[in-house]
């Protein structure tokens, strides 16, 4: 997804930093219709354009008015509390998300996309069979990158987003609608958003969902919630659909090895989680 583009961009600049290639990069990024419609953060655009100008000036090529015009326009814009991030999918579609510009806002870290969600989304796009024609349950859906990417490219029969923070759920619903995945616009997959606390979710609720694939990204970060996470996973596996327990996939960024090891230690030996 986005990392592939950055690698390609770096290779192109190493081989050619002429005015033509720089202008083409500008048109495919800051001046791209997707970027104009759903602009990234002001800070990101300032840094990107400044680096692009620095690269171009180092090549001693003819000045590009378009570069300086773009930077001047961004310098005149104040940073807001929200921005967009867009990700290009292999199918040719794009996922655009409204996110917070701050890592922590409204009392939660759930209003931004974290690294583990990026990896899980990329893994899903390479393993579509895990999701095709299945009922997918996502724990701790956040702003929705992984789920929206799965719905766009992996063709599940239904997808259930779950989170516990009201502000996150509001942003998540907005992003689902932004990407045309509300049920009126996306008849191929039934999408729902549920407000569920891990410690309060019941086996009856999980049976009604009937998940055959369960995923989660960046949920193993706080020692205080590990116990609740393990309990809800145990309930999920007991509430099997069609007599078979669902496949469970957890994507984690290991910031604190002790926290991650605590999660693995608390898992019952009969619970097999793909991490």
mmCIF file of C-alpha atoms in Angstrom:
data_model
loop_
_atom_site.group_PDB
_atom_site.id
_atom_site.type_symbol
_atom_site.label_atom_id
_atom_site.label_comp_id
_atom_site.label_asym_id
_atom_site.label_seq_id
_atom_site.Cartn_x
_atom_site.Cartn_y
_atom_site.Cartn_z
ATOM 1 C CA UNK A 1 0.000 0.000 0.000
ATOM 2 C CA UNK A 2 1.534 3.383 1.003
ATOM 3 C CA UNK A 3 5.018 1.974 1.795
ATOM 4 C CA UNK A 4 5.282 0.524 -1.724
ATOM 5 C CA UNK A 5 4.654 3.977 -3.191
ATOM 6 C CA UNK A 6 7.310 5.559 -0.977
ATOM 7 C CA UNK A 7 9.883 2.959 -2.002
ATOM 8 C CA UNK A 8 9.073 3.543 -5.660
ATOM 9 C CA UNK A 9 9.317 7.308 -5.129
ATOM 10 C CA UNK A 10 12.748 7.006 -3.518
ATOM 11 C CA UNK A 11 14.043 4.875 -6.388
ATOM 12 C CA UNK A 12 12.748 7.328 -8.979
ATOM 13 C CA UNK A 13 14.434 10.271 -7.256
ATOM 14 C CA UNK A 14 17.724 8.371 -6.999
ATOM 15 C CA UNK A 15 17.683 7.762 -10.749
ATOM 16 C CA UNK A 16 16.233 11.060 -11.904
ATOM 17 C CA UNK A 17 15.642 14.324 -10.029
ATOM 18 C CA UNK A 18 14.945 16.430 -13.123
ATOM 19 C CA UNK A 19 12.140 18.982 -13.317
ATOM 20 C CA UNK A 20 9.934 16.540 -15.250
ATOM 21 C CA UNK A 21 10.047 13.793 -12.643
ATOM 22 C CA UNK A 22 9.631 16.259 -9.764
ATOM 23 C CA UNK A 23 6.592 17.816 -11.440
ATOM 24 C CA UNK A 24 5.116 14.371 -12.067
ATOM 25 C CA UNK A 25 5.602 13.466 -8.381
ATOM 26 C CA UNK A 26 3.902 16.722 -7.378
ATOM 27 C CA UNK A 27 0.915 15.951 -9.614
ATOM 28 C CA UNK A 28 0.660 12.417 -8.251
ATOM 29 C CA UNK A 29 0.761 13.572 -4.625
ATOM 30 C CA UNK A 30 -0.160 17.039 -3.382
ATOM 31 C CA UNK A 31 -1.945 18.030 -6.600
ATOM 32 C CA UNK A 32 -3.638 14.664 -7.104
ATOM 33 C CA UNK A 33 -7.470 14.896 -7.102
ATOM 34 C CA UNK A 34 -7.626 12.448 -4.173
ATOM 35 C CA UNK A 35 -5.280 14.632 -2.115
ATOM 36 C CA UNK A 36 -7.187 17.776 -3.050
ATOM 37 C CA UNK A 37 -10.493 16.174 -2.037
ATOM 38 C CA UNK A 38 -9.183 14.527 1.148
ATOM 39 C CA UNK A 39 -6.083 16.549 2.158
ATOM 40 C CA UNK A 40 -3.448 15.072 4.505
ATOM 41 C CA UNK A 41 -2.325 17.055 7.524
ATOM 42 C CA UNK A 42 -0.887 20.507 6.891
ATOM 43 C CA UNK A 43 2.331 19.553 8.686
ATOM 44 C CA UNK A 44 2.813 16.476 6.508
ATOM 45 C CA UNK A 45 2.265 18.448 3.296
ATOM 46 C CA UNK A 46 4.688 21.177 4.410
ATOM 47 C CA UNK A 47 7.401 18.621 5.199
ATOM 48 C CA UNK A 48 6.798 16.687 1.983
ATOM 49 C CA UNK A 49 6.894 19.765 -0.236
ATOM 50 C CA UNK A 50 9.947 21.169 1.555
ATOM 51 C CA UNK A 51 11.821 17.927 0.959
ATOM 52 C CA UNK A 52 10.699 17.821 -2.663
ATOM 53 C CA UNK A 53 11.939 21.397 -3.180
ATOM 54 C CA UNK A 54 15.257 20.557 -1.475
ATOM 55 C CA UNK A 55 15.712 17.542 -3.779
ATOM 56 C CA UNK A 56 14.870 19.598 -6.851
ATOM 57 C CA UNK A 57 17.172 22.474 -5.928
ATOM 58 C CA UNK A 58 20.046 20.045 -5.339
ATOM 59 C CA UNK A 59 19.672 18.828 -8.948
ATOM 60 C CA UNK A 60 20.368 22.371 -10.216
ATOM 61 C CA UNK A 61 17.420 22.066 -12.610
ATOM 62 C CA UNK A 62 15.242 24.955 -13.725
ATOM 63 C CA UNK A 63 12.990 26.264 -10.907
ATOM 64 C CA UNK A 64 9.413 24.952 -10.823
ATOM 65 C CA UNK A 65 6.808 27.591 -10.021
ATOM 66 C CA UNK A 66 4.278 24.841 -9.288
ATOM 67 C CA UNK A 67 6.381 23.601 -6.354
ATOM 68 C CA UNK A 68 6.667 26.993 -4.691
ATOM 69 C CA UNK A 69 3.009 27.794 -5.373
ATOM 70 C CA UNK A 70 1.981 24.543 -3.676
ATOM 71 C CA UNK A 71 4.176 25.218 -0.650
ATOM 72 C CA UNK A 72 2.973 28.816 -0.419
ATOM 73 C CA UNK A 73 -0.631 27.653 -0.389
ATOM 74 C CA UNK A 74 0.035 25.162 2.417
ATOM 75 C CA UNK A 75 1.998 27.689 4.472
ATOM 76 C CA UNK A 76 -1.109 29.868 4.516
ATOM 77 C CA UNK A 77 -3.281 27.126 6.011
ATOM 78 C CA UNK A 78 -3.660 26.539 9.751
ATOM 79 C CA UNK A 79 -3.422 23.000 11.068
ATOM 80 C CA UNK A 80 -6.793 21.657 12.167
ATOM 81 C CA UNK A 81 -7.695 18.897 14.586
ATOM 82 C CA UNK A 82 -8.573 16.487 11.769
ATOM 83 C CA UNK A 83 -6.932 15.397 8.547
ATOM 84 C CA UNK A 84 -7.230 12.645 5.956
ATOM 85 C CA UNK A 85 -4.999 9.699 5.150
ATOM 86 C CA UNK A 86 -5.498 7.816 1.899
ATOM 87 C CA UNK A 87 -4.258 4.359 0.926
ATOM 88 C CA UNK A 88 -4.217 2.918 -2.581
ATOM 89 C CA UNK A 89 -5.404 -0.690 -2.871
ATOM 90 C CA UNK A 90 -4.226 -3.271 -5.454
ATOM 91 C CA UNK A 91 -7.738 -3.340 -6.907
ATOM 92 C CA UNK A 92 -7.311 0.297 -7.938
ATOM 93 C CA UNK A 93 -9.637 1.706 -5.288
ATOM 94 C CA UNK A 94 -8.510 4.018 -2.498
ATOM 95 C CA UNK A 95 -9.336 4.006 1.195
ATOM 96 C CA UNK A 96 -9.583 7.520 2.638
ATOM 97 C CA UNK A 97 -9.891 8.016 6.372
ATOM 98 C CA UNK A 98 -10.668 11.004 8.533
ATOM 99 C CA UNK A 99 -8.289 10.911 11.494
ATOM 100 C CA UNK A 100 -7.131 13.102 14.345
ATOM 101 C CA UNK A 101 -3.935 15.084 13.864
ATOM 102 C CA UNK A 102 -3.021 14.338 17.504
ATOM 103 C CA UNK A 103 -1.948 10.908 18.722
ATOM 104 C CA UNK A 104 -4.171 11.286 21.788
ATOM 105 C CA UNK A 105 -7.435 13.194 21.476
ATOM 106 C CA UNK A 106 -10.804 13.066 23.193
ATOM 107 C CA UNK A 107 -9.291 10.725 25.764
ATOM 108 C CA UNK A 108 -8.302 7.973 23.350
ATOM 109 C CA UNK A 109 -5.574 6.835 20.971
ATOM 110 C CA UNK A 110 -8.196 5.244 18.727
ATOM 111 C CA UNK A 111 -8.678 8.221 16.401
ATOM 112 C CA UNK A 112 -5.495 7.521 14.431
ATOM 113 C CA UNK A 113 -4.299 4.523 12.422
ATOM 114 C CA UNK A 114 -1.521 2.545 14.085
ATOM 115 C CA UNK A 115 1.231 0.519 12.441
ATOM 116 C CA UNK A 116 -0.224 -2.890 13.255
ATOM 117 C CA UNK A 117 -3.416 -2.002 11.373
ATOM 118 C CA UNK A 118 -1.336 -1.218 8.276
ATOM 119 C CA UNK A 119 0.400 -4.585 8.462
ATOM 120 C CA UNK A 120 -2.860 -6.442 9.054
ATOM 121 C CA UNK A 121 -4.478 -4.697 6.092
ATOM 122 C CA UNK A 122 -1.539 -5.572 3.828
ATOM 123 C CA UNK A 123 -1.589 -9.168 5.062
ATOM 124 C CA UNK A 124 -5.323 -9.390 4.399
ATOM 125 C CA UNK A 125 -4.854 -8.183 0.818
ATOM 126 C CA UNK A 126 -2.321 -10.988 0.306
ATOM 127 C CA UNK A 127 -4.578 -13.607 1.934
ATOM 128 C CA UNK A 128 -8.048 -12.779 0.663
ATOM 129 C CA UNK A 129 -9.210 -16.405 1.053
ATOM 130 C CA UNK A 130 -9.243 -15.915 4.834
ATOM 131 C CA UNK A 131 -12.097 -13.408 4.429
ATOM 132 C CA UNK A 132 -13.945 -14.220 1.195
ATOM 133 C CA UNK A 133 -17.601 -15.209 1.812
ATOM 134 C CA UNK A 134 -17.020 -15.190 5.558
ATOM 135 C CA UNK A 135 -18.518 -13.309 8.493
ATOM 136 C CA UNK A 136 -15.700 -11.193 9.892
ATOM 137 C CA UNK A 137 -15.590 -9.694 13.374
ATOM 138 C CA UNK A 138 -12.991 -7.026 14.155
ATOM 139 C CA UNK A 139 -12.192 -6.210 17.773
ATOM 140 C CA UNK A 140 -11.044 -2.645 18.418
ATOM 141 C CA UNK A 141 -11.717 -1.379 14.903
ATOM 142 C CA UNK A 142 -10.477 2.173 15.464
ATOM 143 C CA UNK A 143 -10.990 4.504 12.503
ATOM 144 C CA UNK A 144 -11.486 1.535 10.182
ATOM 145 C CA UNK A 145 -8.484 1.047 7.872
ATOM 146 C CA UNK A 146 -8.232 -2.740 8.102
ATOM 147 C CA UNK A 147 -11.958 -3.375 7.925
ATOM 148 C CA UNK A 148 -12.603 -1.029 5.027
ATOM 149 C CA UNK A 149 -9.665 -2.513 3.085
ATOM 150 C CA UNK A 150 -11.004 -6.035 3.711
ATOM 151 C CA UNK A 151 -14.512 -5.060 2.630
ATOM 152 C CA UNK A 152 -13.190 -3.393 -0.529
ATOM 153 C CA UNK A 153 -10.826 -6.159 -1.645
ATOM 154 C CA UNK A 154 -11.525 -9.455 0.155
ATOM 155 C CA UNK A 155 -15.299 -9.794 -0.380
ATOM 156 C CA UNK A 156 -16.571 -11.018 3.002
ATOM 157 C CA UNK A 157 -20.270 -11.773 3.214
ATOM 158 C CA UNK A 158 -20.583 -9.583 6.297
ATOM 159 C CA UNK A 159 -18.282 -7.480 8.437
ATOM 160 C CA UNK A 160 -18.836 -6.383 12.035
ATOM 161 C CA UNK A 161 -16.774 -3.482 13.382
ATOM 162 C CA UNK A 162 -16.538 -3.301 17.189
ATOM 163 C CA UNK A 163 -15.159 -0.569 19.426
ATOM 164 C CA UNK A 164 -15.955 0.828 22.847
ATOM 165 C CA UNK A 165 -15.195 4.549 22.586
ATOM 166 C CA UNK A 166 -18.089 6.699 21.411
ATOM 167 C CA UNK A 167 -15.886 9.242 19.598
ATOM 168 C CA UNK A 168 -14.088 6.426 17.780
ATOM 169 C CA UNK A 169 -17.385 4.837 16.773
ATOM 170 C CA UNK A 170 -18.640 8.158 15.419
ATOM 171 C CA UNK A 171 -15.486 8.635 13.330
ATOM 172 C CA UNK A 172 -15.613 5.001 12.220
ATOM 173 C CA UNK A 173 -19.178 5.336 10.944
ATOM 174 C CA UNK A 174 -18.201 8.508 9.087
ATOM 175 C CA UNK A 175 -15.275 6.709 7.430
ATOM 176 C CA UNK A 176 -17.423 3.764 6.430
ATOM 177 C CA UNK A 177 -19.858 6.146 4.761
ATOM 178 C CA UNK A 178 -16.994 8.168 3.247
ATOM 179 C CA UNK A 179 -15.793 5.003 1.478
ATOM 180 C CA UNK A 180 -19.254 4.018 0.271
ATOM 181 C CA UNK A 181 -19.557 0.967 2.511
ATOM 182 C CA UNK A 182 -22.828 1.764 4.195
ATOM 183 C CA UNK A 183 -25.291 -0.949 3.251
ATOM 184 C CA UNK A 184 -27.213 1.252 0.811
ATOM 185 C CA UNK A 185 -24.107 1.821 -1.314
ATOM 186 C CA UNK A 186 -22.405 -1.557 -0.857
ATOM 187 C CA UNK A 187 -24.906 -4.388 -1.310
ATOM 188 C CA UNK A 188 -22.158 -7.009 -1.764
ATOM 189 C CA UNK A 189 -21.162 -6.916 1.931
ATOM 190 C CA UNK A 190 -23.353 -6.385 4.973
ATOM 191 C CA UNK A 191 -21.563 -3.912 7.257
ATOM 192 C CA UNK A 192 -22.453 -3.156 10.872
ATOM 193 C CA UNK A 193 -20.859 -1.144 13.675
ATOM 194 C CA UNK A 194 -21.374 -2.258 17.272
ATOM 195 C CA UNK A 195 -20.652 -0.507 20.565
ATOM 196 C CA UNK A 196 -19.370 -3.315 22.771
ATOM 197 C CA UNK A 197 -17.164 -3.357 25.851
ATOM 198 C CA UNK A 198 -14.934 -6.430 25.976
ATOM 199 C CA UNK A 199 -15.701 -7.132 29.617
ATOM 200 C CA UNK A 200 -19.451 -6.856 28.990
ATOM 201 C CA UNK A 201 -19.908 -8.720 25.708
ATOM 202 C CA UNK A 202 -21.965 -11.907 26.130
ATOM 203 C CA UNK A 203 -21.749 -15.248 24.401
ATOM 204 C CA UNK A 204 -25.303 -14.673 23.157
ATOM 205 C CA UNK A 205 -24.187 -11.508 21.352
ATOM 206 C CA UNK A 206 -21.230 -13.334 19.836
ATOM 207 C CA UNK A 207 -23.401 -16.232 18.665
ATOM 208 C CA UNK A 208 -25.742 -13.775 16.972
ATOM 209 C CA UNK A 209 -22.749 -12.322 15.100
ATOM 210 C CA UNK A 210 -21.645 -15.830 14.079
ATOM 211 C CA UNK A 211 -18.121 -14.836 13.089
ATOM 212 C CA UNK A 212 -16.033 -17.292 11.092
ATOM 213 C CA UNK A 213 -12.970 -15.020 11.052
ATOM 214 C CA UNK A 214 -11.952 -12.708 13.912
ATOM 215 C CA UNK A 215 -9.224 -10.091 13.623
ATOM 216 C CA UNK A 216 -7.717 -7.330 15.744
ATOM 217 C CA UNK A 217 -4.835 -4.897 15.329
ATOM 218 C CA UNK A 218 -2.786 -3.162 18.011
ATOM 219 C CA UNK A 219 -4.886 -4.364 20.921
ATOM 220 C CA UNK A 220 -1.959 -5.819 22.917
ATOM 221 C CA UNK A 221 -0.498 -2.576 24.255
ATOM 222 C CA UNK A 222 -1.825 -2.070 27.768
ATOM 223 C CA UNK A 223 -1.268 -4.630 30.576
ATOM 224 C CA UNK A 224 -4.525 -3.541 32.197
ATOM 225 C CA UNK A 225 -6.669 -4.765 29.286
ATOM 226 C CA UNK A 226 -4.892 -8.050 28.533
ATOM 227 C CA UNK A 227 -7.171 -10.010 30.859
ATOM 228 C CA UNK A 228 -10.336 -8.649 29.192
ATOM 229 C CA UNK A 229 -8.914 -9.362 25.746
ATOM 230 C CA UNK A 230 -8.104 -12.977 26.602
ATOM 231 C CA UNK A 231 -11.580 -13.495 28.097
ATOM 232 C CA UNK A 232 -13.361 -12.116 25.032
ATOM 233 C CA UNK A 233 -11.209 -14.295 22.755
ATOM 234 C CA UNK A 234 -12.133 -17.326 24.852
ATOM 235 C CA UNK A 235 -15.819 -16.454 24.455
ATOM 236 C CA UNK A 236 -15.370 -15.951 20.714
ATOM 237 C CA UNK A 237 -13.869 -19.404 20.312
ATOM 238 C CA UNK A 238 -16.637 -21.015 22.371
ATOM 239 C CA UNK A 239 -19.296 -19.406 20.177
ATOM 240 C CA UNK A 240 -18.385 -21.332 17.066
ATOM 241 C CA UNK A 241 -20.319 -21.045 13.840
ATOM 242 C CA UNK A 242 -21.428 -24.281 12.161
ATOM 243 C CA UNK A 243 -19.596 -26.344 14.769
ATOM 244 C CA UNK A 244 -16.149 -24.937 13.946
ATOM 245 C CA UNK A 245 -14.362 -22.231 15.945
ATOM 246 C CA UNK A 246 -13.467 -19.102 13.993
ATOM 247 C CA UNK A 247 -9.965 -18.345 12.810
ATOM 248 C CA UNK A 248 -8.438 -15.582 14.930
ATOM 249 C CA UNK A 249 -5.664 -13.260 13.720
ATOM 250 C CA UNK A 250 -4.005 -10.647 15.940
ATOM 251 C CA UNK A 251 -1.572 -8.068 14.554
ATOM 252 C CA UNK A 252 0.637 -6.441 17.173
ATOM 253 C CA UNK A 253 3.395 -3.893 17.390
ATOM 254 C CA UNK A 254 5.603 -5.095 20.251
ATOM 255 C CA UNK A 255 6.400 -1.907 22.140
ATOM 256 C CA UNK A 256 6.873 -3.635 25.476
ATOM 257 C CA UNK A 257 7.945 -7.312 25.316
ATOM 258 C CA UNK A 258 6.657 -7.891 28.856
ATOM 259 C CA UNK A 259 3.136 -6.834 27.855
ATOM 260 C CA UNK A 260 3.161 -9.062 24.786
ATOM 261 C CA UNK A 261 4.557 -12.006 26.746
ATOM 262 C CA UNK A 262 1.851 -11.486 29.370
ATOM 263 C CA UNK A 263 -0.761 -11.764 26.619
ATOM 264 C CA UNK A 264 0.726 -15.023 25.342
ATOM 265 C CA UNK A 265 1.064 -16.374 28.889
ATOM 266 C CA UNK A 266 -2.593 -15.713 29.705
ATOM 267 C CA UNK A 267 -3.827 -17.481 26.586
ATOM 268 C CA UNK A 268 -5.129 -20.920 27.401
ATOM 269 C CA UNK A 269 -3.155 -23.713 25.775
ATOM 270 C CA UNK A 270 -6.198 -24.722 23.761
ATOM 271 C CA UNK A 271 -6.509 -21.260 22.208
ATOM 272 C CA UNK A 272 -4.544 -20.888 18.990
ATOM 273 C CA UNK A 273 -4.172 -17.283 17.904
ATOM 274 C CA UNK A 274 -2.318 -16.301 14.727
ATOM 275 C CA UNK A 275 -0.156 -13.285 15.641
#
